[in-house]
Coordinates of C-alpha atoms and ligand atoms in Angstrom, one line a residue:
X1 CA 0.0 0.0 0.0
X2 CA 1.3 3.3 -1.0
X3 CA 1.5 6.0 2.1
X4 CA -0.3 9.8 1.2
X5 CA 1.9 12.0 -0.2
X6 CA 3.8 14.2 3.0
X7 CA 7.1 15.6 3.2
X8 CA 10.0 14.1 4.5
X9 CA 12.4 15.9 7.0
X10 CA 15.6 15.1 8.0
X11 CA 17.2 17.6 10.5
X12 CA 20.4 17.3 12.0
X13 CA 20.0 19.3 15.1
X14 CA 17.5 18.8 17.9
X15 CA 16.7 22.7 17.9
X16 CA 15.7 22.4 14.2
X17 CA 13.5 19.6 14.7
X18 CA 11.8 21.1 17.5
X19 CA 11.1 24.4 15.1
X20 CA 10.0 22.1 12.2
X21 CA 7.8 20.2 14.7
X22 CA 6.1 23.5 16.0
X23 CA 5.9 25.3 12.8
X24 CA 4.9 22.3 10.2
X25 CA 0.9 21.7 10.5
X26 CA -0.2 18.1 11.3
X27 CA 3.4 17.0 11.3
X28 CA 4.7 13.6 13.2
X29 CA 8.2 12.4 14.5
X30 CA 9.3 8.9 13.1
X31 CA 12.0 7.1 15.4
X32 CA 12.6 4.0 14.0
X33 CA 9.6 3.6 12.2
X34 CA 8.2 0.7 13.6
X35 CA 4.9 1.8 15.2
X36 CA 4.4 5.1 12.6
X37 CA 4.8 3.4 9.0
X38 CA 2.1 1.1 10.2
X39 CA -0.1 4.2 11.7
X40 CA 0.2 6.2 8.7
X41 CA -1.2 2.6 6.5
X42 CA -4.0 1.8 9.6
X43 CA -5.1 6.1 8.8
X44 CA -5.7 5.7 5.4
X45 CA -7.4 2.4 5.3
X46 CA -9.9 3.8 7.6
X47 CA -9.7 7.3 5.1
X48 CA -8.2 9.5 8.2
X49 CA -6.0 12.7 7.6
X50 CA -2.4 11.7 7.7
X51 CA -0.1 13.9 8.4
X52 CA 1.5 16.5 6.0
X53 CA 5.1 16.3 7.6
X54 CA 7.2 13.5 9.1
X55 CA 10.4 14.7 10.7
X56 CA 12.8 11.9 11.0
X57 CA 15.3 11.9 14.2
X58 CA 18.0 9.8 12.5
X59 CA 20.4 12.1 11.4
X60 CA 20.8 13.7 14.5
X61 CA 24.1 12.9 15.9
X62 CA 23.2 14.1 19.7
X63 CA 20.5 11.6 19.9
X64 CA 22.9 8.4 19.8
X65 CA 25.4 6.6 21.9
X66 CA 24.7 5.7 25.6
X67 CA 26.8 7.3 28.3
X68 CA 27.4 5.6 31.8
X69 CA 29.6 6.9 34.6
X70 CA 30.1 5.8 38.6
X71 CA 26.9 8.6 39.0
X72 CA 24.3 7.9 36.1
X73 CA 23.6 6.5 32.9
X74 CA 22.5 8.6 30.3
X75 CA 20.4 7.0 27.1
X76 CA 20.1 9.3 24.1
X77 CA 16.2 8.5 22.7
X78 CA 17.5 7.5 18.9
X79 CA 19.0 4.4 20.8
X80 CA 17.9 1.4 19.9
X81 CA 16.5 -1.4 21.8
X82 CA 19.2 -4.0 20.4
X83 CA 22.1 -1.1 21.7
X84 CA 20.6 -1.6 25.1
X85 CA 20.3 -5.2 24.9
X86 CA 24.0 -5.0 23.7
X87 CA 25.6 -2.6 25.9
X88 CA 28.6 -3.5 27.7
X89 CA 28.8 -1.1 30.3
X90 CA 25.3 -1.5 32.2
X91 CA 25.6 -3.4 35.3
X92 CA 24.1 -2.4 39.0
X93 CA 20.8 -0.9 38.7
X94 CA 21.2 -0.3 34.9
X95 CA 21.6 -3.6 34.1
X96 CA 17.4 -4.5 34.4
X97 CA 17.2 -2.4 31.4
X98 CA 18.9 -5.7 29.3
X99 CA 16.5 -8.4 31.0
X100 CA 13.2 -5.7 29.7
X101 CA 15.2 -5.5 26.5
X102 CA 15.6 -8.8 25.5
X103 CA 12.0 -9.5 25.0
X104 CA 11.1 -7.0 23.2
X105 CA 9.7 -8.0 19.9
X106 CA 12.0 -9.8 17.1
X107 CA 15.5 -9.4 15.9
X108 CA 14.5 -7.2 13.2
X109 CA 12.4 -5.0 15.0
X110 CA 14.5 -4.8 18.2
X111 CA 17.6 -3.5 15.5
X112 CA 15.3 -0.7 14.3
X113 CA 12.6 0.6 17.4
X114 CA 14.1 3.0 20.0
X115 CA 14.0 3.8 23.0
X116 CA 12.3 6.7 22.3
X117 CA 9.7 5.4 20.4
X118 CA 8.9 2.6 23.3
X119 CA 8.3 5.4 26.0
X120 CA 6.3 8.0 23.7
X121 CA 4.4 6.0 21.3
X122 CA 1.3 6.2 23.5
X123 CA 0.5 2.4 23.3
X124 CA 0.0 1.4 26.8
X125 CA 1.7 -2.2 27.0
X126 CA 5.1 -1.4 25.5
X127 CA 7.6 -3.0 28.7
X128 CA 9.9 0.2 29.3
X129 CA 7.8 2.9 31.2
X130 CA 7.3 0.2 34.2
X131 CA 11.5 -0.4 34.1
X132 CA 12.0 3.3 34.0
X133 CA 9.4 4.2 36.5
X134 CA 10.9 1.6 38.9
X135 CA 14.3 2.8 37.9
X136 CA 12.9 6.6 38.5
X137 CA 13.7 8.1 35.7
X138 CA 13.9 11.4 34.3
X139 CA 12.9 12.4 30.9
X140 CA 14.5 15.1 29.1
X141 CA 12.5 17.3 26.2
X142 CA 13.3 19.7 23.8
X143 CA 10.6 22.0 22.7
X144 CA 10.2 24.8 20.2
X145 CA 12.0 27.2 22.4
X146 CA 15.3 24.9 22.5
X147 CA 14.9 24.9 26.8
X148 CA 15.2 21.6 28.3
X149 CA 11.7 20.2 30.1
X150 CA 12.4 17.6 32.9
X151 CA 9.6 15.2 34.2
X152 CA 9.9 12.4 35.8
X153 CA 8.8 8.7 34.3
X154 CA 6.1 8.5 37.0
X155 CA 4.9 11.8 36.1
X156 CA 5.1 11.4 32.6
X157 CA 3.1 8.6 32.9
X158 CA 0.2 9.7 35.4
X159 CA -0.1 12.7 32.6
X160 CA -0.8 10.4 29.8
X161 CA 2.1 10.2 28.1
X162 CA 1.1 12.7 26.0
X163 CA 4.5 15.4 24.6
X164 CA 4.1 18.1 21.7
X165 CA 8.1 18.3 22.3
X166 CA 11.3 15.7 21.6
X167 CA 12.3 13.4 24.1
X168 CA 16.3 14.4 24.0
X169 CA 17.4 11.4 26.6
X170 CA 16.4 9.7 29.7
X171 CA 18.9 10.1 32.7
X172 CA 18.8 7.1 35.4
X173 CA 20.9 7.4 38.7
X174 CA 23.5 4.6 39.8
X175 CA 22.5 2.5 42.7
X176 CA 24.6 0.0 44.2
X177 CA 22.7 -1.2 46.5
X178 CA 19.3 -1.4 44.9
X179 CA 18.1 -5.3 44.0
X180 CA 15.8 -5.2 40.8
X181 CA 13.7 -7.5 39.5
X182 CA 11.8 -7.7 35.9
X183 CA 9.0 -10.0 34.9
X184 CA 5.9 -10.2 32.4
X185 CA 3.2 -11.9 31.5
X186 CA 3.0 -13.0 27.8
X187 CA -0.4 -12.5 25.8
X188 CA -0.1 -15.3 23.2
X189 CA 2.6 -17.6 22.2
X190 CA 2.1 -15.7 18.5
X191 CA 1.9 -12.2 19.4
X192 CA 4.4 -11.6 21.4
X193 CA 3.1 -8.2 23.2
X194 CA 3.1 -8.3 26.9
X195 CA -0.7 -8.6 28.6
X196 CA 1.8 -7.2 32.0
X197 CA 4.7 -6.2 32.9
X198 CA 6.4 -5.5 36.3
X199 CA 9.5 -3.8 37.6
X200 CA 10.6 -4.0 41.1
X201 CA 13.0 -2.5 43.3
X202 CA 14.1 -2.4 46.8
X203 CA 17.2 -2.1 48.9
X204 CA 18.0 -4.4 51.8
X205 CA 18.2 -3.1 55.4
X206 CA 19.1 -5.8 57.7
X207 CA 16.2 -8.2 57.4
X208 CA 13.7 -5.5 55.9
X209 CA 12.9 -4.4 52.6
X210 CA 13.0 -0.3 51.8
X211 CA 12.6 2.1 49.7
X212 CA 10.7 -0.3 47.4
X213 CA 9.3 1.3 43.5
X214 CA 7.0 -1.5 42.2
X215 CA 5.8 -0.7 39.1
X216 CA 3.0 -2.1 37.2
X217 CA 1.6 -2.4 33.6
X218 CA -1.8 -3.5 33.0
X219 CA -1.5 -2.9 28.9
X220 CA -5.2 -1.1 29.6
X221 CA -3.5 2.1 31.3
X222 CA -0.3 3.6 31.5
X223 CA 2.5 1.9 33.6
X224 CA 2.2 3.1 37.7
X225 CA 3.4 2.4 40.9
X226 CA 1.0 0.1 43.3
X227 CA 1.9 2.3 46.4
X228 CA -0.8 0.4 48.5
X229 CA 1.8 -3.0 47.8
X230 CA 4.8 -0.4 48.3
X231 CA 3.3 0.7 51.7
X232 CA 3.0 -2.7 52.9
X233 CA 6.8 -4.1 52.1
X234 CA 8.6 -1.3 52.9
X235 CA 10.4 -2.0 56.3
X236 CA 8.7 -5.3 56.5
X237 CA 11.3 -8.2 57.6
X238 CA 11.7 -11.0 55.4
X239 CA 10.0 -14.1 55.4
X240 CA 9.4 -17.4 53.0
X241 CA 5.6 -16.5 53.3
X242 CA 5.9 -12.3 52.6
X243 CA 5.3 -13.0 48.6
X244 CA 2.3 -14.6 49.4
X245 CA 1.1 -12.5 52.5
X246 CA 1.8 -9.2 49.7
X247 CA -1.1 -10.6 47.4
X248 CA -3.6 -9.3 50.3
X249 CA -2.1 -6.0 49.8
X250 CA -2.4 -5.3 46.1
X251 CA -4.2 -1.8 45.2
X252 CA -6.5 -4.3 43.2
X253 CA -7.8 -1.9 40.6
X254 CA -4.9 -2.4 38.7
X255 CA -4.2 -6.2 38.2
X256 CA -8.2 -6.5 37.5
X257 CA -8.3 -5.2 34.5
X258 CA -8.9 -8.4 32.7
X259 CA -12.4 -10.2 33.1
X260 CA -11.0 -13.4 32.2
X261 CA -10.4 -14.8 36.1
X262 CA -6.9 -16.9 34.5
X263 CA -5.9 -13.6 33.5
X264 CA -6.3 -12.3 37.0
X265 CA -4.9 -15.4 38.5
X266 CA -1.6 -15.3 35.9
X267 CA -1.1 -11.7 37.3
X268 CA -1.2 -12.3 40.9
X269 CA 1.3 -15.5 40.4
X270 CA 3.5 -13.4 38.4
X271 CA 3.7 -10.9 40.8
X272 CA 4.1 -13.2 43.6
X273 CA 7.5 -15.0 41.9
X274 CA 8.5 -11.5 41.1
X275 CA 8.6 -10.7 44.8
X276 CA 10.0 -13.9 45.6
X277 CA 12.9 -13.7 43.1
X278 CA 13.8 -10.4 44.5
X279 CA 13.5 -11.2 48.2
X280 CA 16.0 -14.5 47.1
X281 CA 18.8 -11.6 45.8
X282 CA 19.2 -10.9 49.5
X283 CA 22.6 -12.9 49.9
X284 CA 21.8 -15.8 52.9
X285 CA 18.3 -15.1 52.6
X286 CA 15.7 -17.7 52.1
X287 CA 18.2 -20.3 50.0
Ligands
FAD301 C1 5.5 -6.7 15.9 C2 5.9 -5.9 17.1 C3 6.1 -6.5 18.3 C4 6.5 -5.7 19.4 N1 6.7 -6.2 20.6 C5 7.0 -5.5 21.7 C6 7.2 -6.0 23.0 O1 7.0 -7.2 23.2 N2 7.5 -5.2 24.0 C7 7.6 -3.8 23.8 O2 7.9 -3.1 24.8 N3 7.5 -3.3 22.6 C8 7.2 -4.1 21.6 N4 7.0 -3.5 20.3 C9 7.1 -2.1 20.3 C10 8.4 -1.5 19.8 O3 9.3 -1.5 21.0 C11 8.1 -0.2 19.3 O4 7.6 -0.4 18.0 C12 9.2 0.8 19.3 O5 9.8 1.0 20.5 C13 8.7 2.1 18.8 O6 9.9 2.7 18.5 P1 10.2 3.4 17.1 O7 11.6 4.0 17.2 O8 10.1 2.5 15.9 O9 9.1 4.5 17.1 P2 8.3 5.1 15.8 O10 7.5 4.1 15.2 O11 9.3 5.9 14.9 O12 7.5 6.2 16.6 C14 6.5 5.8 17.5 C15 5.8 7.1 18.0 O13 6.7 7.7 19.0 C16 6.9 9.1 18.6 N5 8.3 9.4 18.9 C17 9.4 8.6 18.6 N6 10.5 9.1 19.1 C18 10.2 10.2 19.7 C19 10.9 11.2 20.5 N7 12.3 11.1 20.6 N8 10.3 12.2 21.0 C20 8.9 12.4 20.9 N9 8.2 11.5 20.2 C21 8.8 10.4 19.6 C22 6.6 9.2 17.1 O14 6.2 10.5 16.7 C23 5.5 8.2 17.0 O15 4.2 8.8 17.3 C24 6.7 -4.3 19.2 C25 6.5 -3.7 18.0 C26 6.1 -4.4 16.9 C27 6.0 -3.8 15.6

């Protein structure tokens, strides 16, 4: 199927694409392309306007190549989802990125979608906001003005993940001593598009869990935290039944989003081997 007619941008600066972005009407970003070539077809099969403008975001050099130090990692949004899943240099905290990664999609698709495309496509079961939310985040956007906006994931989220701006990079802060954990729940053996996806992390203090980010994504809504399951294992000491004990604690609204009750049985399972993974990267803990 031929696309309609548009024109075809390639900037090589941020600043320009932002002022092509808030001066062309009815224009899109492409990333990688995977989700928007496929939008632009779905639009005119159903006869919708398409846009007039697609700015592309690949020629611009300052959108590439991860940067990790001892303080933070810093992930340009052009990066792709096999640079991640290929990255020498992530290990502590940063390292949950590769487990998310690694699922995502195909070969082929993993070598062309971005980062950038997974966190602002607006399709609400993509697998990184929950890692980035967990990981807490910051987003970085460039608008028409050429001023950095800073949000972070969870806020980004809560609002919709809605952005008339560019998503420049996403900075994540080192943490030694945080323990992470990543798990989903497959919807088919065919598809292979997550029905949820969870992202936990703690730090161990003595026998207790703290500071604990759980975060949750349904597919129906955007990723959040459960802070009613946060609440409940933070400072709680650790014990072989606790994984179980949490599933009295979930804020429920979010894992019942399915009416299928195997659905909502998968989730709570999940959840509860998630929990007990994480609790078993205590070292001496439960072996
Ligand atoms: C068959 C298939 C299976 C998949 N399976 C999975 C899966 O299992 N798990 C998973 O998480 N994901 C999955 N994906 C999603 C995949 O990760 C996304 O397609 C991809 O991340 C989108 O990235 P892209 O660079 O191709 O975005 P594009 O298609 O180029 O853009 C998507 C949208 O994001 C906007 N955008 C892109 N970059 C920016 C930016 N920097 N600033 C502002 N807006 C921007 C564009 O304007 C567009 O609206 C799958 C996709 C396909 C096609």
């Amino acid at each position: 199927m031929y696309l309609n007619p548009f024109t075809f941008h390639q900037p090589t600066t941020i600043s320009e694409a932002a002022r092509l972005l808030a001066n062309s009407p009815h224009s899109k970003l492409v990333a990688g392309g995977s989700f928007l070539i496929n939008n632009l077809k779905q639009l005119k099969r159903r006869g919708m306007k398409t846009p007039g403008h697609i700015i592309s975001l690949k020629n611009i050099i300052e959108l590439k190549g991860i940067a990790v130090d001892h303080q933070k990692l810093v992930i340009p949004s052009m990066t792709t989802i096999r640079e991640i899943l290929e990255c020498p240099s992530l290990d502590d905290n940063f390292r949950i990125l590769k487990n998310a990664a690694k699922n995502i999609a195909t070969t082929p698709i993993r070598n062309t979608a971005t980062i950038g495309g997974n966190l602002t496509c607006r399709y609400t079961w993509t697998e990184m906001p929950a890692v980035m939310i967990a990981l807490e985040a910051d987003f970085h956007f460039i608008g028409a003005d050429n001023h950095e906006h800073t949000l972070s994931a969870e806020n980004f989220f809560k609002n919709g993940a809605k952005t008339d701006k560019i998503l420049s990079h996403i900075t994540i802060l080192r943490d030694k001593n945080a323990a992470l954990v990543y798990a989903r729940v497959r919807r088919s053996g065919y598809v292979d598009i997550p029905l949820l996806s969870v992202c936990l992390k703690t730090a161990f203090e003595k026998n207790s869990l703290t500071k604990t980010c759980l975060a949750i994504n349904n597919s129906v809504e955007f990723a959040q935290r459960d802070t009613k399951l946060e609440n409940f294992l933070n400072q709680r000491p650790i014990f072989q039944e606790l994984p179980q004990e949490a599933l009295d604690h979930l804020h429920e609204a979010i894992y019942n989003t399915r009416a299928d009750d195997y659905k909502k049985y998968i989730f709570r399972v999940t959840l509860k081997n998630a929990l007990a993974e994480l609790i078993q990267k205590k070292p001496g803990i439960l072996k």
